[in-house]
Coordinates of C-alpha atoms and ligand atoms in Angstrom, one line a residue:
Chain A
X45 CA -45.8 1.5 -4.3
X46 CA -46.3 -0.2 -0.9
X47 CA -44.6 -3.6 -2.4
X48 CA -41.8 -0.7 -4.0
X49 CA -41.3 1.0 -0.9
X50 CA -41.1 -1.9 0.9
X51 CA -38.9 -3.7 -1.2
X52 CA -36.4 -0.8 -1.9
X53 CA -36.2 -0.3 2.1
X54 CA -35.5 -3.8 2.7
X55 CA -32.9 -4.2 0.0
X56 CA -30.8 -1.5 1.8
X57 CA -30.6 -2.9 5.0
X58 CA -29.2 -6.2 2.4
X59 CA -27.3 -4.1 0.8
X60 CA -25.1 -2.3 3.5
X61 CA -24.6 -5.9 4.7
X62 CA -22.9 -6.5 1.5
X63 CA -21.3 -3.5 1.2
X64 CA -19.8 -3.7 4.5
X65 CA -18.0 -7.8 3.6
X66 CA -17.0 -6.8 0.0
X67 CA -15.6 -3.9 1.8
X68 CA -13.9 -6.5 3.7
X69 CA -12.9 -8.3 0.1
X70 CA -11.8 -4.7 -1.1
X71 CA -9.7 -4.2 2.3
X72 CA -7.8 -7.4 1.5
X73 CA -7.7 -6.7 -2.7
X74 CA -5.9 -3.6 -1.9
X75 CA -3.7 -4.7 1.4
X76 CA -2.4 -8.0 -1.4
X77 CA -4.2 -8.2 -4.2
X78 CA -6.1 -11.2 -3.8
X79 CA -9.3 -12.0 -3.6
X80 CA -9.8 -14.1 -0.4
X81 CA -12.0 -16.9 -1.4
X82 CA -11.7 -18.2 1.8
X83 CA -13.1 -14.7 3.4
X84 CA -16.9 -16.8 4.6
X85 CA -15.2 -19.6 6.2
X86 CA -12.8 -17.4 8.2
X87 CA -15.9 -14.9 9.0
X88 CA -18.5 -17.8 10.4
X89 CA -16.0 -19.6 12.7
X90 CA -15.8 -15.5 14.0
X91 CA -19.7 -15.5 14.2
X92 CA -19.7 -19.2 16.0
X93 CA -17.6 -18.0 18.6
X94 CA -19.5 -14.5 18.7
X95 CA -22.9 -17.3 19.6
X96 CA -20.9 -19.6 21.9
X97 CA -20.0 -16.2 24.2
X98 CA -23.6 -14.7 23.6
X99 CA -24.6 -18.4 25.0
X100 CA -22.5 -18.2 28.2
X101 CA -22.1 -14.4 28.7
X102 CA -26.3 -13.4 27.2
X103 CA -24.8 -11.1 25.7
X104 CA -25.6 -10.1 22.1
X105 CA -23.1 -7.3 22.3
X106 CA -20.9 -9.0 23.7
X107 CA -20.7 -11.7 21.8
X108 CA -21.0 -9.1 18.6
X109 CA -17.8 -8.1 20.3
X110 CA -15.8 -10.9 20.5
X111 CA -16.6 -12.1 17.2
X112 CA -15.4 -8.6 15.8
X113 CA -12.0 -9.5 18.2
X114 CA -12.1 -12.9 16.4
X115 CA -12.6 -12.3 13.2
X116 CA -9.0 -9.5 12.9
X117 CA -7.7 -12.4 15.3
X118 CA -8.1 -14.5 12.1
X119 CA -7.3 -12.5 9.8
X120 CA -3.8 -12.3 10.8
X121 CA -3.6 -16.2 11.4
X122 CA -4.7 -16.5 7.8
X123 CA -2.6 -14.0 6.8
X124 CA 1.0 -14.9 9.2
X125 CA -0.3 -18.6 7.7
X126 CA -1.2 -20.1 4.8
X127 CA -1.7 -16.5 2.5
X128 CA 2.1 -16.0 3.6
X129 CA 3.4 -19.1 2.9
X130 CA 1.6 -19.3 -1.0
X131 CA 3.6 -17.8 -4.0
X132 CA 2.3 -14.7 -5.1
X133 CA 4.1 -13.8 -9.3
X134 CA 0.5 -15.9 -9.6
X135 CA -3.3 -16.0 -8.4
X136 CA -4.0 -19.6 -8.8
X137 CA -1.8 -20.7 -6.3
X138 CA -3.6 -18.7 -3.8
X139 CA -6.1 -19.7 -4.5
X140 CA -6.3 -22.9 -4.2
X141 CA -5.0 -23.0 -1.2
X142 CA -8.1 -20.5 0.3
X143 CA -10.4 -23.6 -1.5
X144 CA -8.3 -25.7 0.3
X145 CA -9.0 -23.8 4.2
X146 CA -12.5 -23.2 3.0
X147 CA -13.2 -26.9 3.2
X148 CA -11.0 -28.1 6.4
X149 CA -13.2 -25.1 8.2
X150 CA -16.5 -25.9 7.1
X151 CA -15.7 -29.6 7.9
X152 CA -14.1 -28.7 11.2
X153 CA -17.7 -26.4 12.2
X154 CA -19.7 -29.2 11.0
X155 CA -17.5 -32.0 12.8
X156 CA -17.6 -29.4 15.9
X157 CA -21.6 -28.0 16.1
X158 CA -22.9 -29.9 13.5
X159 CA -24.2 -30.1 9.8
X160 CA -27.4 -27.8 11.2
X161 CA -28.6 -24.5 11.8
X162 CA -28.6 -22.8 14.5
X163 CA -31.0 -20.3 14.8
X164 CA -29.8 -16.8 16.1
X165 CA -32.3 -14.4 17.3
X166 CA -31.9 -11.2 16.6
X167 CA -30.6 -8.3 19.2
X168 CA -33.5 -6.4 19.2
X169 CA -37.5 -7.3 16.8
X170 CA -37.7 -7.8 13.5
X171 CA -41.4 -6.7 12.9
X172 CA -41.5 -3.5 10.6
X173 CA -42.8 -0.5 11.8
X174 CA -45.4 0.7 9.6
X175 CA -45.9 4.2 8.1
X176 CA -49.2 5.6 6.9
X177 CA -49.6 1.6 6.1
X178 CA -46.7 0.8 5.1
X179 CA -44.4 -2.1 6.8
X180 CA -41.0 -0.1 6.4
X181 CA -37.8 -0.3 8.0
X182 CA -37.6 -3.3 11.9
X183 CA -35.3 -2.3 14.4
X184 CA -33.3 -4.2 13.3
X185 CA -33.2 -3.4 9.7
X186 CA -32.1 -0.1 11.6
X187 CA -29.1 -1.3 13.8
X188 CA -27.5 -2.6 10.4
X189 CA -28.0 0.2 8.7
X190 CA -26.6 2.4 11.1
X191 CA -23.4 -0.8 12.2
X192 CA -22.6 -0.4 8.3
X193 CA -22.8 3.0 8.0
X194 CA -20.7 3.2 11.3
X195 CA -18.2 0.7 10.5
X196 CA -18.1 2.2 6.9
X197 CA -17.8 5.9 7.8
X198 CA -14.6 4.7 9.9
X199 CA -12.8 3.1 8.0
X200 CA -13.1 5.8 5.0
X201 CA -11.9 7.9 7.7
X202 CA -9.5 5.5 8.7
X203 CA -7.8 5.2 5.9
X204 CA -7.4 8.6 4.3
X205 CA -7.2 10.3 7.6
X206 CA -4.9 8.8 10.5
X207 CA -0.9 8.0 10.4
X208 CA -1.7 4.1 9.8
X209 CA -4.4 5.0 7.5
X210 CA -1.2 6.0 5.2
X211 CA 1.0 3.9 5.6
X212 CA -1.3 0.7 5.2
X213 CA -2.3 2.8 1.8
X214 CA 1.1 3.2 0.6
X215 CA 2.1 -0.5 1.5
X216 CA -0.4 -1.4 -0.7
X217 CA -0.1 0.5 -2.9
X218 CA 4.1 0.3 -3.9
X219 CA 5.6 -2.4 -0.6
X220 CA 9.0 -2.2 -2.4
X221 CA 9.1 2.0 -2.1
X222 CA 6.9 1.7 0.7
X223 CA 10.0 -0.3 3.2
X224 CA 13.0 2.2 2.1
X225 CA 10.4 5.0 3.3
X226 CA 11.3 3.1 7.3
X227 CA 6.8 1.2 6.3
X228 CA 6.8 -2.0 8.2
X229 CA 5.5 -3.0 5.1
X230 CA 4.4 -7.1 6.4
X231 CA 3.2 -5.4 10.1
X232 CA 0.8 -3.1 7.5
X233 CA -0.1 -5.7 5.4
X234 CA -0.5 -8.6 8.2
X235 CA -3.4 -5.3 9.8
X236 CA -5.2 -4.9 6.7
X237 CA -6.5 -8.5 6.6
X238 CA -6.9 -8.3 10.6
X239 CA -9.4 -4.7 9.2
X240 CA -10.5 -7.0 7.4
X241 CA -11.8 -10.2 9.1
X242 CA -12.7 -8.0 11.8
X243 CA -15.4 -5.6 9.3
X244 CA -16.3 -9.7 7.4
X245 CA -17.0 -11.4 10.8
X246 CA -19.6 -8.0 11.9
X247 CA -21.6 -8.3 8.0
X248 CA -21.4 -12.3 8.7
X249 CA -22.8 -11.3 12.9
X250 CA -25.1 -8.5 11.1
X251 CA -26.8 -10.9 8.6
X252 CA -27.3 -14.5 10.6
X253 CA -30.2 -13.2 12.5
X254 CA -32.3 -12.5 9.2
X255 CA -31.7 -15.8 7.2
X256 CA -31.8 -19.6 8.8
X257 CA -29.0 -19.3 10.7
X258 CA -26.5 -20.4 11.6
X259 CA -24.0 -22.7 9.8
X260 CA -20.9 -24.1 8.3
X261 CA -22.1 -22.4 4.7
X262 CA -24.1 -19.6 6.4
X263 CA -22.2 -16.8 4.5
X264 CA -21.2 -18.9 1.0
X265 CA -23.8 -17.3 -0.2
X266 CA -23.3 -13.8 1.1
X267 CA -19.6 -14.5 0.1
X268 CA -21.2 -14.8 -3.4
X269 CA -22.8 -11.2 -3.9
X270 CA -20.3 -10.0 -2.5
X271 CA -17.7 -10.9 -4.3
X272 CA -20.0 -9.1 -7.5
X273 CA -20.1 -6.4 -5.8
X274 CA -16.3 -5.6 -5.1
X275 CA -15.9 -6.2 -8.6
X276 CA -19.0 -4.1 -10.1
X277 CA -17.5 -1.1 -7.6
X278 CA -14.3 -1.7 -8.6
X279 CA -12.2 -3.5 -6.5
X280 CA -10.7 -1.1 -5.7
X281 CA -13.2 1.2 -4.5
X282 CA -14.1 1.1 -1.3
X283 CA -17.2 4.2 -2.0
X284 CA -18.2 1.8 -5.1
X285 CA -18.4 -1.2 -2.9
X286 CA -20.4 0.9 -0.8
X287 CA -22.6 2.0 -3.3
X288 CA -23.0 -1.2 -5.5
X289 CA -23.8 -2.9 -1.9
X290 CA -27.0 -0.8 -1.9
X291 CA -27.5 -1.5 -6.0
X292 CA -27.3 -5.1 -5.7
X293 CA -29.2 -5.0 -2.2
X294 CA -31.9 -3.3 -4.0
X295 CA -31.4 -5.2 -6.5
X296 CA -32.2 -8.6 -4.9
X297 CA -35.3 -7.2 -3.3
X298 CA -37.3 -6.4 -6.4
X299 CA -36.4 -8.7 -8.4
X300 CA -37.4 -12.1 -5.2
X301 CA -40.2 -9.6 -4.4
X302 CA -41.9 -9.2 -7.9
X303 CA -40.2 -12.8 -9.6
X304 CA -38.8 -14.6 -7.7
X305 CA -36.8 -15.6 -4.7
X306 CA -33.8 -17.0 -7.1
X307 CA -34.3 -15.0 -10.2
X308 CA -32.7 -12.9 -8.0
X309 CA -28.6 -14.6 -8.3
X310 CA -29.3 -15.0 -12.0
X311 CA -29.9 -10.7 -11.5
X312 CA -26.8 -10.3 -9.3
X313 CA -25.2 -12.3 -12.7
X314 CA -27.1 -10.0 -15.9
X315 CA -25.6 -7.2 -13.5
X316 CA -21.4 -8.0 -13.6
X317 CA -21.3 -9.3 -16.7
X318 CA -23.1 -6.5 -18.2
X319 CA -20.3 -3.7 -15.9
X320 CA -18.1 -6.2 -17.0
X321 CA -18.2 -5.5 -20.6
X322 CA -19.0 -1.4 -20.6
X323 CA -17.2 -1.1 -17.6
X324 CA -14.1 -4.3 -16.7
X325 CA -12.2 -1.1 -14.0
X326 CA -16.0 -1.2 -11.6
X327 CA -18.1 1.1 -12.1
X328 CA -15.9 3.4 -10.0
X329 CA -12.9 2.6 -10.5
X330 CA -10.4 5.4 -10.8
X331 CA -7.5 5.3 -12.2
X332 CA -4.5 2.5 -11.5
X333 CA -4.1 2.1 -8.3
X334 CA -0.3 0.2 -8.2
X335 CA 2.7 1.6 -9.8
X336 CA 4.2 -2.2 -9.8
Chain B
X705 CA 38.8 18.3 0.4
X706 CA 37.9 18.6 4.7
X707 CA 38.3 17.8 6.9
X708 CA 33.9 17.7 8.5
X709 CA 32.7 13.8 9.9
X710 CA 32.6 11.4 7.4
X711 CA 28.9 10.6 6.8
X712 CA 28.7 7.6 4.4
X713 CA 32.0 5.8 4.8
X714 CA 32.1 2.8 1.3
X715 CA 35.8 0.9 2.7
X716 CA 36.8 -1.9 -0.4
X717 CA 33.7 -2.6 -0.4
X718 CA 33.3 -5.3 -3.4
X719 CA 29.9 -6.9 -4.9
X720 CA 29.8 -10.1 -6.7
X721 CA 26.3 -11.7 -8.8
X722 CA 27.9 -14.6 -9.3
X723 CA 30.4 -14.6 -11.9
X724 CA 29.6 -11.3 -12.6
X725 CA 31.9 -9.0 -10.7
X726 CA 29.7 -5.5 -9.9
X727 CA 31.5 -3.5 -8.0
X728 CA 35.2 -4.1 -7.1
X729 CA 37.2 -2.8 -4.0
X730 CA 35.4 0.8 -4.3
X731 CA 36.3 3.2 -1.2
X732 CA 35.2 6.9 -0.7
X733 CA 33.7 8.8 1.6
X734 CA 31.0 11.1 1.8
X735 CA 30.8 14.3 4.3
X736 CA 29.0 16.5 6.7
X737 CA 28.2 19.0 3.6
X738 CA 29.3 18.2 1.0
X739 CA 28.3 16.6 -2.3
X740 CA 29.3 13.8 -4.1
X741 CA 28.8 12.6 -7.6
X742 CA 29.1 8.9 -8.9
X743 CA 29.1 8.6 -12.2
X744 CA 30.4 6.3 -15.2
X745 CA 28.7 4.6 -18.1
X746 CA 25.7 2.4 -17.9
X747 CA 26.2 -1.5 -16.0
X748 CA 29.3 0.8 -14.2
X749 CA 28.0 -0.3 -10.6
X750 CA 26.9 2.8 -9.8
X751 CA 23.0 1.4 -8.8
X752 CA 24.6 -1.8 -7.1
X753 CA 26.4 0.6 -5.3
X754 CA 23.5 2.6 -3.6
X755 CA 21.5 -0.7 -3.3
X756 CA 24.7 -1.8 -1.3
X757 CA 24.6 1.5 0.6
X758 CA 21.1 0.9 1.6
X759 CA 21.5 -2.8 2.4
X760 CA 19.6 -4.2 -1.1
X761 CA 22.1 -6.0 -1.5
X762 CA 24.9 -8.0 1.1
X763 CA 28.9 -6.6 -0.3
X764 CA 31.0 -10.0 -0.4
X765 CA 33.8 -7.9 0.7
X766 CA 33.9 -4.5 2.4
X767 CA 31.8 -2.4 5.1
X768 CA 29.1 0.1 4.6
X769 CA 29.5 2.7 7.7
X770 CA 27.0 5.3 8.4
X771 CA 27.8 8.3 10.5
X772 CA 30.8 5.6 12.0
X773 CA 28.4 3.0 12.2
X774 CA 28.2 0.1 10.4
X775 CA 25.2 0.8 7.8
X776 CA 21.6 -0.8 9.4
X777 CA 20.4 -3.9 7.5
X778 CA 16.4 -3.1 7.9
X779 CA 14.9 -0.2 6.3
X780 CA 14.0 1.5 9.0
X781 CA 17.4 1.3 10.2
X782 CA 18.5 3.5 7.4
X783 CA 15.4 6.0 8.2
X784 CA 16.4 6.0 11.3
X785 CA 19.7 6.3 10.4
X786 CA 18.5 9.8 8.5
X787 CA 19.0 8.3 5.1
X788 CA 17.1 9.5 2.0
X789 CA 17.1 7.7 -0.7
X790 CA 15.0 8.4 -3.8
X791 CA 14.6 6.1 -7.4
X792 CA 15.3 6.2 -10.7
X793 CA 11.5 5.3 -10.8
X794 CA 10.6 8.5 -9.1
X795 CA 7.8 5.5 -7.8
X796 CA 5.7 8.2 -6.3
X797 CA 2.0 7.4 -4.7
X798 CA 0.1 7.9 -7.9
X799 CA -2.8 7.5 -6.6
X800 CA -2.2 9.6 -2.9
X801 CA -1.9 13.9 -3.2
X802 CA 1.2 15.6 -3.6
X803 CA 1.4 16.5 0.7
X804 CA 0.1 12.8 1.8
X805 CA 2.8 11.0 -0.2
X806 CA 5.7 13.1 1.7
X807 CA 4.0 12.4 4.7
X808 CA 4.5 8.9 4.6
X809 CA 8.3 8.9 5.4
X810 CA 7.0 11.3 8.3
X811 CA 4.9 8.8 9.5
X812 CA 6.1 5.6 9.9
X813 CA 9.2 8.6 11.8
X814 CA 6.6 10.7 14.0
X815 CA 8.0 13.5 13.0
X816 CA 6.2 16.8 13.6
X817 CA 4.6 17.0 10.2
X818 CA 4.1 20.6 10.2
X819 CA 7.5 19.5 8.3
X820 CA 5.6 18.7 5.5
X821 CA 3.9 21.3 4.6
X822 CA 7.3 23.4 4.5
X823 CA 8.9 21.3 2.8
X824 CA 6.2 21.1 -0.5
X825 CA 7.0 24.9 0.3
X826 CA 10.6 25.3 -0.2
X827 CA 10.4 22.8 -3.2
X828 CA 7.8 25.2 -4.9
X829 CA 4.2 22.7 -3.8
X830 CA 2.3 24.1 -1.8
X831 CA 0.0 24.9 -5.5
X832 CA -0.7 21.4 -6.3
X833 CA -0.1 19.5 -2.2
X834 CA -4.2 19.0 -3.1
X835 CA -3.6 17.1 -6.4
X836 CA -2.9 13.2 -6.8
X837 CA 0.6 12.7 -7.3
X838 CA 0.2 10.3 -11.0
X839 CA -1.7 13.8 -11.8
X840 CA 1.1 16.1 -11.8
X841 CA 3.9 17.0 -15.3
X842 CA 7.0 15.0 -14.6
X843 CA 9.0 17.6 -13.5
X844 CA 6.7 18.9 -10.3
X845 CA 6.3 14.2 -9.7
X846 CA 10.0 14.7 -9.6
X847 CA 9.8 17.7 -7.2
X848 CA 7.8 15.4 -4.2
X849 CA 10.4 12.4 -4.4
X850 CA 12.7 14.8 -3.5
X851 CA 10.2 16.3 -0.7
X852 CA 9.6 12.8 -0.2
X853 CA 13.5 12.3 0.7
X854 CA 13.9 15.6 2.4
X855 CA 11.3 15.3 4.4
X856 CA 12.3 14.4 7.2
X857 CA 15.1 15.8 7.3
X858 CA 17.9 13.1 7.4
X859 CA 21.7 13.3 7.3
X860 CA 22.6 11.7 4.3
X861 CA 20.5 12.2 0.8
X862 CA 21.5 9.3 -2.6
X863 CA 19.7 11.2 -4.8
X864 CA 19.7 8.6 -8.2
X865 CA 19.7 10.8 -11.8
X866 CA 17.7 13.9 -9.4
X867 CA 18.5 16.2 -13.4
X868 CA 17.3 13.4 -15.6
X869 CA 14.4 14.1 -18.0
X870 CA 14.5 18.0 -16.4
X871 CA 14.7 20.8 -18.9
X872 CA 17.6 24.0 -18.3
X873 CA 15.6 25.8 -15.9
X874 CA 15.0 22.8 -13.7
X875 CA 17.7 21.7 -13.8
X876 CA 18.9 24.8 -12.3
X877 CA 16.6 24.8 -10.3
X878 CA 17.1 21.6 -8.8
X879 CA 21.4 22.8 -8.8
X880 CA 20.1 25.8 -6.1
X881 CA 18.0 22.8 -4.0
X882 CA 20.8 20.4 -4.3
X883 CA 23.7 23.4 -3.3
X884 CA 21.3 24.6 -0.3
X885 CA 20.9 21.0 1.0
X886 CA 24.9 21.0 0.9
X887 CA 25.1 24.6 2.8
X888 CA 23.2 22.7 5.9
X889 CA 25.7 19.9 6.4
X890 CA 24.3 17.5 4.6
X891 CA 25.8 15.0 2.6
X892 CA 24.9 13.9 -0.6
X893 CA 25.5 11.5 -3.0
X894 CA 24.3 11.5 -6.5
X895 CA 23.9 9.4 -10.2
X896 CA 23.6 11.2 -12.8
X897 CA 24.3 11.7 -16.3
X898 CA 24.3 14.3 -17.2
X899 CA 27.5 16.0 -17.0
X900 CA 26.4 19.9 -16.3
X901 CA 24.5 19.4 -13.8
X902 CA 27.0 16.7 -12.3
X903 CA 29.9 19.1 -13.2
X904 CA 28.1 22.2 -11.1
X905 CA 26.4 21.0 -7.9
X906 CA 29.6 18.5 -6.8
X907 CA 32.4 18.8 -4.8
X908 CA 34.4 16.3 -5.7
X909 CA 33.1 12.7 -8.6
X910 CA 34.0 9.7 -8.1
X911 CA 34.0 7.6 -11.3
X912 CA 33.3 3.9 -11.8
X913 CA 33.7 1.2 -14.7
X914 CA 33.3 -1.6 -15.3
X915 CA 33.0 -1.9 -10.9
X916 CA 36.2 0.0 -9.8
X917 CA 37.0 3.3 -9.0
X918 CA 39.1 4.7 -12.2
X919 CA 39.2 8.5 -11.3
X920 CA 37.7 10.8 -8.1
X921 CA 38.7 14.4 -7.5
X922 CA 37.2 16.9 -8.1
X923 CA 35.4 18.2 -11.1
X924 CA 37.9 19.7 -12.7
X925 CA 40.8 17.0 -11.6
X926 CA 38.4 14.5 -13.5
X927 CA 37.1 16.5 -16.5
X928 CA 40.7 16.6 -17.2
X929 CA 41.2 12.5 -16.9
X930 CA 42.1 10.4 -20.2
X931 CA 41.2 7.7 -18.4
X932 CA 37.5 9.9 -18.4
X933 CA 37.5 10.4 -21.1
X934 CA 38.2 7.3 -22.9
X935 CA 36.1 5.7 -20.6
X936 CA 32.8 8.0 -19.8
X937 CA 32.4 11.5 -21.0
X938 CA 33.9 10.8 -24.7
X939 CA 31.5 9.0 -25.0
X940 CA 28.8 10.9 -24.2
X941 CA 26.3 10.9 -21.7
X942 CA 24.3 7.6 -22.4
Ligands
ADP1239 N1 20.7 -8.8 -9.6 C1 21.5 -8.2 -9.9 N2 21.7 -9.4 -10.6 C2 23.0 -9.6 -11.1 N3 23.7 -8.8 -11.9 C3 23.6 -7.5 -11.0 C4 22.4 -7.7 -10.3 N4 22.8 -5.8 -10.7 C5 23.3 -5.5 -11.2 N5 24.2 -6.5 -11.8 C6 24.7 -6.7 -12.9 O1 26.2 -5.9 -12.6 C7 26.6 -4.6 -13.0 C8 26.0 -3.4 -12.7 O2 25.1 -2.7 -12.6 P1 24.3 -1.4 -12.1 O3 24.7 -1.4 -10.5 O4 22.8 -1.4 -12.8 O5 25.4 -0.8 -13.4 P2 24.6 1.5 -13.7 O6 23.4 1.3 -12.3 O7 26.2 1.4 -13.1 O8 24.1 1.7 -15.0 C9 25.6 -4.7 -14.9 O9 26.3 -5.4 -14.7 C10 24.7 -5.9 -14.1 O10 24.3 -5.8 -15.7
MG1240 MG1 21.9 2.4 -12.8

């Protein structure tokens, strides 16, 4: 029982990070109908930037802020640069360009910073609180849950309750119609990528202290799991990304804890396959999101 | 015909797609408070003319002027110049609510969001304001599309087949709405196959056939024109 409580709590904290990263994939999907396979590589560059700022300033928080800003700028650069040049009538060119971008970014990081894991300290203690003899969440886990929750809530409100969010959704749903109504569609798509990569960078920042450290491939595993989360939740559904993120986080934690860590990816794959067989649009998909 | 201010002036517009001349030397105007219907068989060039006004196709010859100035080439410029267009395919944001659909054009112009509620009320959509647009029956979706075009209070409205697919009662209500628009001093240019509706709402009718204006005048003048009967009315509405 103690073990179960601990594993579920740890799974929720990891799930929050998964949900956040999946959210970032959903934002780009809604803006452009593409899966950005370079999401992790771009986000990891932002995490390196964050760590550099933390090293210079001595403040984790300042570094985190810089990392999120760097994520946004990288999102704009990726969308205005390579992604805009890619033909979009079929998905393949976008995927190939993204993979090329991944190779360039990860090789560049390895050349600049070395291929070793750099330990990243957490800003708060990672020692779990003990409640009635059961170790549960650490202060850092709580920070992760609160930050991820607040950011997802802010994104949800931003998309549904603000004029800018309305334009982002209109541009994503039907770009031609939105343009006729005066929406600056191309600007909105760039903004969507900025939001997406800022979110992904934040998820990466929250993840690295709990893992081996920072490395050019440090977020690859996060991308794979978050991609599964986004598909399980329904690529169009921000709420689906949240719920599926928590679900997969707990699943991974339970399988790692009760079986072996190596079985966790298989469990995620099994869940993904099951969902695709039963509900191909994802667990929480609504009707079709886009007219054309 | 009146001498009020011309909101839209089409002058000698020619559009060619490769070897095909979709519009040839087309000229007419839409003035304040005037409703002009553009009719003609399929392929006559009606949609191309709308596209030329909206800057989606560029005329090889001729000019389009809006409120006395050359037509803006960007969609945002057009919206700011007071031009709204409805689409034949409606083009609603299906997963957004009715209210959100109507708020989109206001969000781009910084218009007063209170207008959205007023426009929905005017078109009898208040009760469905919170529903996803895609879930409504066709006549209501059609009114949402109209509301979305009206909410910015445009001076010039381009309506692509506003009566298409509607029943008699809805067409009557639409005719009243369009009549009110002209009463407010707005200009309306509409493409429509529904002859009775055209005869009821239009002050003037421009008939296109193979990209040329073959007749123009009041509904009664046009109805009696033998060339029009041969080209269009006699063949029946498509
Ligand atoms: N983008 C285009 N490229 C080539 N031909 C076109 C294009 N748009 C319209 N046409 C042609 O121009 C003519 C007029 O079309 P259109 O304006 O759509 O007619 P209508 O709306 O009156 O039915 C048709 O012969 C059509 O095939
Ligand atoms: Mg047409």
